[in-house]
Amino acid sequence: MSVKLRGKKWQAYITTKDGERFRKSFSTVEEATLWEAQVRHADKVGLPIPMQVTPEQSCNMTLGESLDNANEMYWRGGKSESAYAYLINTTRKVLGAKTNIEDITTNRIDDWIVKLKQNGIAASTINKYLNVVSVSLRLAYDQDRLSKMPKIRRQKPAEGKLRYFSSEEEQLILLTLKSWGKDYLHDAAIVACDTGMRASELLKFDTTLHTIGNRWGVYIPDRKNGKPLLLPITNRVHEILQTRQFDKHPSKDSTCRRVWARLRNQLHLDDCTWHTWRHTCASRLVQGGMDIYKVKEWLGHSDIKMTMRYAHLAPTNIVNGCDILEGVA
């Protein structure tokens, strides 16, 4: 039964066959049960849903208030606070901070998705916006401030070819940066390529060197998955860390961004970003035969699905399984 006592009110919860959700509060359980039966009948025979929330019953919560509410509940003070702040502010501007959350309908969200796609925004980025809206509205719904949740259609990311730098491209990039006298980006690129660090991790890791077996390593205390890691480093990274401190974000610092944009244009690397260095590191680890679960640990992925994007690069083909079985027989 989808009728429950919440405080001093009886609430009826209904999910239609199309996935739409409705909720309404009543003074008595009999009223709530009657409305539930009416809604189920209307849904079954294709009639309009009866007795939806009237303007007087609406709490008049705005989208801006809903976003602030979710931000305080989930995101403020977290590792991704600045990223969520950007998503929240953009959502405010596009959908309207003063818009009543009852007016954030499925159609309105669908229209927004279409506009984002028309502007060339990637599916993964669209989903970040949708997540902010979904979490904010869900919180309002759970707090009895929204009568029903709109349907939010998350987008499927394109399954295009994973881009990583070849050895030739890497050398050309490094030589170009060196010839321009851009030593900071030159060194940052080597560290990113040989460690797979995210751009944000480049500013956070402890440059103090630690021994790991017969190699040196560095400690990354604050990774995206919440798990710190003592990461082994190559000889050329070890050499760089003798003298270099990283204090400028390669993707956000204005000077770094201009240099990188100029380099991409000159070398015709339009399909590459700074994050391509991380893909390059992961690809080389897999191609070199490292176990996919160890690659997951190296990269700091919280979900193996993220790492499995590189699995097709592994040198051992599934057909080799026959060789193993033949050896047993």
JSON list of C-alpha atoms in Angstrom, two decimals, residues 6 42 59 69 98 144 146 172 189 200 205 268 303:
[
{"chain": "A", "resi": 6, "resn": "ARG", "atom": "CA", "xyz": [4.01, 11.46, 7.58]},
{"chain": "A", "resi": 42, "resn": "ALA", "atom": "CA", "xyz": [-7.22, 7.05, -14.23]},
{"chain": "A", "resi": 59, "resn": "CYS", "atom": "CA", "xyz": [5.06, 25.27, -1.05]},
{"chain": "A", "resi": 69, "resn": "ASN", "atom": "CA", "xyz": [19.12, 23.25, -0.18]},
{"chain": "A", "resi": 98, "resn": "LYS", "atom": "CA", "xyz": [13.06, 32.14, -9.26]},
{"chain": "A", "resi": 144, "resn": "ASP", "atom": "CA", "xyz": [7.28, 17.21, 0.87]},
{"chain": "A", "resi": 146, "resn": "LEU", "atom": "CA", "xyz": [7.42, 18.98, -4.51]},
{"chain": "A", "resi": 172, "resn": "LEU", "atom": "CA", "xyz": [56.51, 16.43, -30.70]},
{"chain": "A", "resi": 189, "resn": "ALA", "atom": "CA", "xyz": [53.08, 17.02, -19.22]},
{"chain": "A", "resi": 200, "resn": "SER", "atom": "CA", "xyz": [43.86, 18.72, -9.87]},
{"chain": "A", "resi": 205, "resn": "PHE", "atom": "CA", "xyz": [50.44, 15.52, -4.31]},
{"chain": "A", "resi": 268, "resn": "HIS", "atom": "CA", "xyz": [46.51, 19.88, -35.19]},
{"chain": "A", "resi": 303, "resn": "ASP", "atom": "CA", "xyz": [34.45, 1.83, -10.37]}
]
